[in-house]
C-alpha positions as a Python dict, from the first residue, in 0.01 Angstrom:
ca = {
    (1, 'X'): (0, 0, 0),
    (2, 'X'): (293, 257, 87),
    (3, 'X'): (458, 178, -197),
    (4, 'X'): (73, 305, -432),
    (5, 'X'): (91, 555, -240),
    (6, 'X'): (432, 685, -323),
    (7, 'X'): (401, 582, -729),
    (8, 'X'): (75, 827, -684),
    (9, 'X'): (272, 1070, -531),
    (10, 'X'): (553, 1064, -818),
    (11, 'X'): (284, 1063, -1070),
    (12, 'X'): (144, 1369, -930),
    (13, 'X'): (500, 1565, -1005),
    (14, 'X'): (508, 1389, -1377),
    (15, 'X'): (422, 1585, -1666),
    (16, 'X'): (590, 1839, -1887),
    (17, 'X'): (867, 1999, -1775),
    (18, 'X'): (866, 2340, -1627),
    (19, 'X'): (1048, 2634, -1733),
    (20, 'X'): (1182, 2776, -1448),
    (21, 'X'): (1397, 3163, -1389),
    (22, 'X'): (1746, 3011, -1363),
    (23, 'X'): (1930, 3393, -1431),
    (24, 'X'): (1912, 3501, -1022),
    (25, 'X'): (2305, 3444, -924),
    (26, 'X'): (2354, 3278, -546),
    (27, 'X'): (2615, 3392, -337),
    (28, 'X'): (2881, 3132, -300),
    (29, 'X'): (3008, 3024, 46),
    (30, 'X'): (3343, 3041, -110),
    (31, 'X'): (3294, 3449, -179),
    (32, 'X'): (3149, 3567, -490),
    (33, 'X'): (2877, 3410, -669),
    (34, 'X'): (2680, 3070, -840),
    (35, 'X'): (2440, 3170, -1109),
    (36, 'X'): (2256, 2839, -1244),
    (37, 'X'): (2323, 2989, -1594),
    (38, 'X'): (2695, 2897, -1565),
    (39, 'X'): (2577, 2550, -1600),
    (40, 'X'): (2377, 2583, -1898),
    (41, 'X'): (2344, 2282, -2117),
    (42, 'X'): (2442, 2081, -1761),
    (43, 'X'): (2225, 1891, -1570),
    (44, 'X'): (2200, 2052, -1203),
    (45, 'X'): (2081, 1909, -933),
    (46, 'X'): (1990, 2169, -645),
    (47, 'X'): (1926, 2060, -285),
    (48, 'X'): (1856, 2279, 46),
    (49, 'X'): (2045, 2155, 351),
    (50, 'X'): (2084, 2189, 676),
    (51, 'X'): (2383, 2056, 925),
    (52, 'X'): (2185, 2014, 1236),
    (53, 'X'): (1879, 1735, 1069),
    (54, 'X'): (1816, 1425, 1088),
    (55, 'X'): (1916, 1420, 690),
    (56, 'X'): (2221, 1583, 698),
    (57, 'X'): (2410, 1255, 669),
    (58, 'X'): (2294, 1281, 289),
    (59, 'X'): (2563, 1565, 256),
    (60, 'X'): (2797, 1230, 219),
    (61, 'X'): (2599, 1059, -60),
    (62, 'X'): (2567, 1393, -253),
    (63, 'X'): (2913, 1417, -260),
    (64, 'X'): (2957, 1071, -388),
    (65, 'X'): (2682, 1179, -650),
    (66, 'X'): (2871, 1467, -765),
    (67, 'X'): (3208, 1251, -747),
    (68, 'X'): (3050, 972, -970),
    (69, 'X'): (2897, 1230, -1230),
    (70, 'X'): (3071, 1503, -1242),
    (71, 'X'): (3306, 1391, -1500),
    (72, 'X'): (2955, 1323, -1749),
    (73, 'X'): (2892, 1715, -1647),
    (74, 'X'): (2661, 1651, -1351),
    (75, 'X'): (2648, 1968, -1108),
    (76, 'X'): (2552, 1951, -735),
    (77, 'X'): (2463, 2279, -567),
    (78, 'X'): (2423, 2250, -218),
    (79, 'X'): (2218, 2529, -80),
    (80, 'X'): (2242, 2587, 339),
    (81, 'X'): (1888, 2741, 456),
    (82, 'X'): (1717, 2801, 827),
    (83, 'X'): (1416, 2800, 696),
    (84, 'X'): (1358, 2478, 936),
    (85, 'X'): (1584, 2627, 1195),
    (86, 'X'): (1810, 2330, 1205),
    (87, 'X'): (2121, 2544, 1024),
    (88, 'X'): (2420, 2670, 1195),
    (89, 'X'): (2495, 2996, 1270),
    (90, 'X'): (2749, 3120, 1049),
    (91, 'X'): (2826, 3064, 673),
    (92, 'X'): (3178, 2941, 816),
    (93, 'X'): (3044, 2756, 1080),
    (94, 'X'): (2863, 2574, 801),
    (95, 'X'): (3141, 2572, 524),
    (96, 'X'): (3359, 2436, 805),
    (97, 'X'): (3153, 2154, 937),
    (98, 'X'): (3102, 2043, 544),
    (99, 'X'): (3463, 2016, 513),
    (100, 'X'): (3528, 1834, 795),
    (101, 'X'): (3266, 1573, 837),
    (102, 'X'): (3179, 1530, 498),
    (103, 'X'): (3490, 1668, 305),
    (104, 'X'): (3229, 1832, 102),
    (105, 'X'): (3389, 2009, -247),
    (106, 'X'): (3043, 2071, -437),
    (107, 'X'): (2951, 2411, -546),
    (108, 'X'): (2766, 2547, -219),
    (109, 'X'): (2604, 2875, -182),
    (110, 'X'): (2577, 3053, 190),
    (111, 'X'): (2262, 3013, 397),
    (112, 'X'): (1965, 3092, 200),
    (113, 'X'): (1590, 3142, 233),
    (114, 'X'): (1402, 2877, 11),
    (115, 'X'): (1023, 2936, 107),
    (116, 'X'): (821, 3225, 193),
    (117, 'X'): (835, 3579, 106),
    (118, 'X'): (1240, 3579, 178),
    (119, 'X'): (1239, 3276, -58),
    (120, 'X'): (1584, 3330, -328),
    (121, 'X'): (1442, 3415, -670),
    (122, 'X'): (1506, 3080, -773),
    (123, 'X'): (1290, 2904, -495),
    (124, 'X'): (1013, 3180, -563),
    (125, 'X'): (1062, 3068, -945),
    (126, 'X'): (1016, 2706, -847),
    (127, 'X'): (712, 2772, -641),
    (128, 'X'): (539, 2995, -840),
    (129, 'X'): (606, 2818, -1230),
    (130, 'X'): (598, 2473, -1085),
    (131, 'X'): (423, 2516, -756),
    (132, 'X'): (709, 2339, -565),
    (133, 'X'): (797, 2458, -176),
    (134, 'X'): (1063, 2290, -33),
    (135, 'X'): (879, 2094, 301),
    (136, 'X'): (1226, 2001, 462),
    (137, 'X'): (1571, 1986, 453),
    (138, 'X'): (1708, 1805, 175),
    (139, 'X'): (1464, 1834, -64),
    (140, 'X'): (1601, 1809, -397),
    (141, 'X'): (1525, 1960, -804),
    (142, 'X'): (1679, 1846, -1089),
    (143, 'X'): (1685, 2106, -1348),
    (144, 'X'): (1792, 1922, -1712),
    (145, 'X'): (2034, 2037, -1936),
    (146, 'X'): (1755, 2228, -2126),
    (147, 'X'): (1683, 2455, -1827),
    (148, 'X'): (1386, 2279, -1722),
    (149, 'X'): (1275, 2120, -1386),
    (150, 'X'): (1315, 1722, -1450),
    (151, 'X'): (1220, 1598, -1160),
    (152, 'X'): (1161, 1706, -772),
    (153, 'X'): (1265, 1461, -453),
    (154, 'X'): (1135, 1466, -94),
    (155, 'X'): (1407, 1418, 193),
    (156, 'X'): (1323, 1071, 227),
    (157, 'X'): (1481, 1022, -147),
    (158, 'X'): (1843, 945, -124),
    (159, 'X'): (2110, 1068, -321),
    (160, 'X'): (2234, 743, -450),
    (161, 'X'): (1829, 601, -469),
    (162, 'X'): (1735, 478, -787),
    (163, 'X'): (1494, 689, -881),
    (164, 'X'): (1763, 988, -849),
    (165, 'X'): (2033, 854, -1015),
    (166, 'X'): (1787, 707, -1274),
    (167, 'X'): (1688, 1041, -1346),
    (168, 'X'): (2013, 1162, -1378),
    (169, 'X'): (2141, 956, -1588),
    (170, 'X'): (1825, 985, -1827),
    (171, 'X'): (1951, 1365, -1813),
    (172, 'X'): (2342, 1294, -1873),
    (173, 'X'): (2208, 1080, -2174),
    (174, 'X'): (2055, 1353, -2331),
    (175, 'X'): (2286, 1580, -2342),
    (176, 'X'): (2458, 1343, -2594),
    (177, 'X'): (2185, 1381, -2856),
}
């Protein structure tokens, strides 16, 4: 029954993709900024963290995404937000606890708002062209190498699932066409 239940849930998000507004830049944890539109003709995968949840061990298996796909052009973009108030306090506190327990090197903007008014242009993109709100930490959108949203994962979808990877790979075949 669970398992109906979550094939009518992914059915739900199926359809055509959605254009989304990819041209608002981040600002980078590293100093300057990430603008989506660097990555054109890339697939991107963008997912909101947080390094105090219960799903923060998934920083680990995005960076073994990224480090099995990056070479085939796969981007990660990690993106720190309090909007669940399980972030740390500083953009170094969080850079520095990445590092460390994770030895995080994806692309990783500082902390960011991802819902509500505050929401970064690209989240308010994503809510209002595709109706998608981030309900937790670690919620994940994989924008395809044409721009558009290919698919959008809850927290409970790992990094390495099947579904995720299936996607991406789907995505990382197309842009040989």
């Amino acid at each position: 029954m669970l398992r109906l239940i979550l094939c009518l849930a992914l059915l739900a998000f199926a359809g055509p993709a959605r254009a989304i507004d990819l041209r608002a830049p981040f600002d980078s944890i590293d100093g300057g900024t990430l603008a989506l539109t660097d990555w054109a003709g890339q697939p991107v995968l963008v997912v909101n963290t947080a390094s105090q949840c219960a799903f923060t061990r998934q920083y680990r298996g995005l960076q073994d995404l990224y480090n099995r796909y990056r070479s085939q052009g796969l981007v990660v973009l990690a993106v720190p937000s309090d909007d669940f108030n399980q972030e740390l306090d500083t953009n170094e506190d969080v850079k520095a606890f990445c590092e460390l327990q994770y030895g995080i090197d994806i692309p990783m903007t500082t902390i960011t708002s991802v819902k509500g008014a505050e929401a970064h242009p690209f989240y308010a993109s994503l809510r209002d062209e595709a109706g998608f709100v981030p309900r937790w930490n670690f919620n994940k959108v994989l924008i395809g190498r044409d721009g558009r949203i290919s698919g959008t994962f809850g927290s409970f979808v790992g990094p390495l699932s099947a579904d995720l990877t299936g996607q991406i790979e789907a995505e990382l075949a197309a842009a040989g066409d």
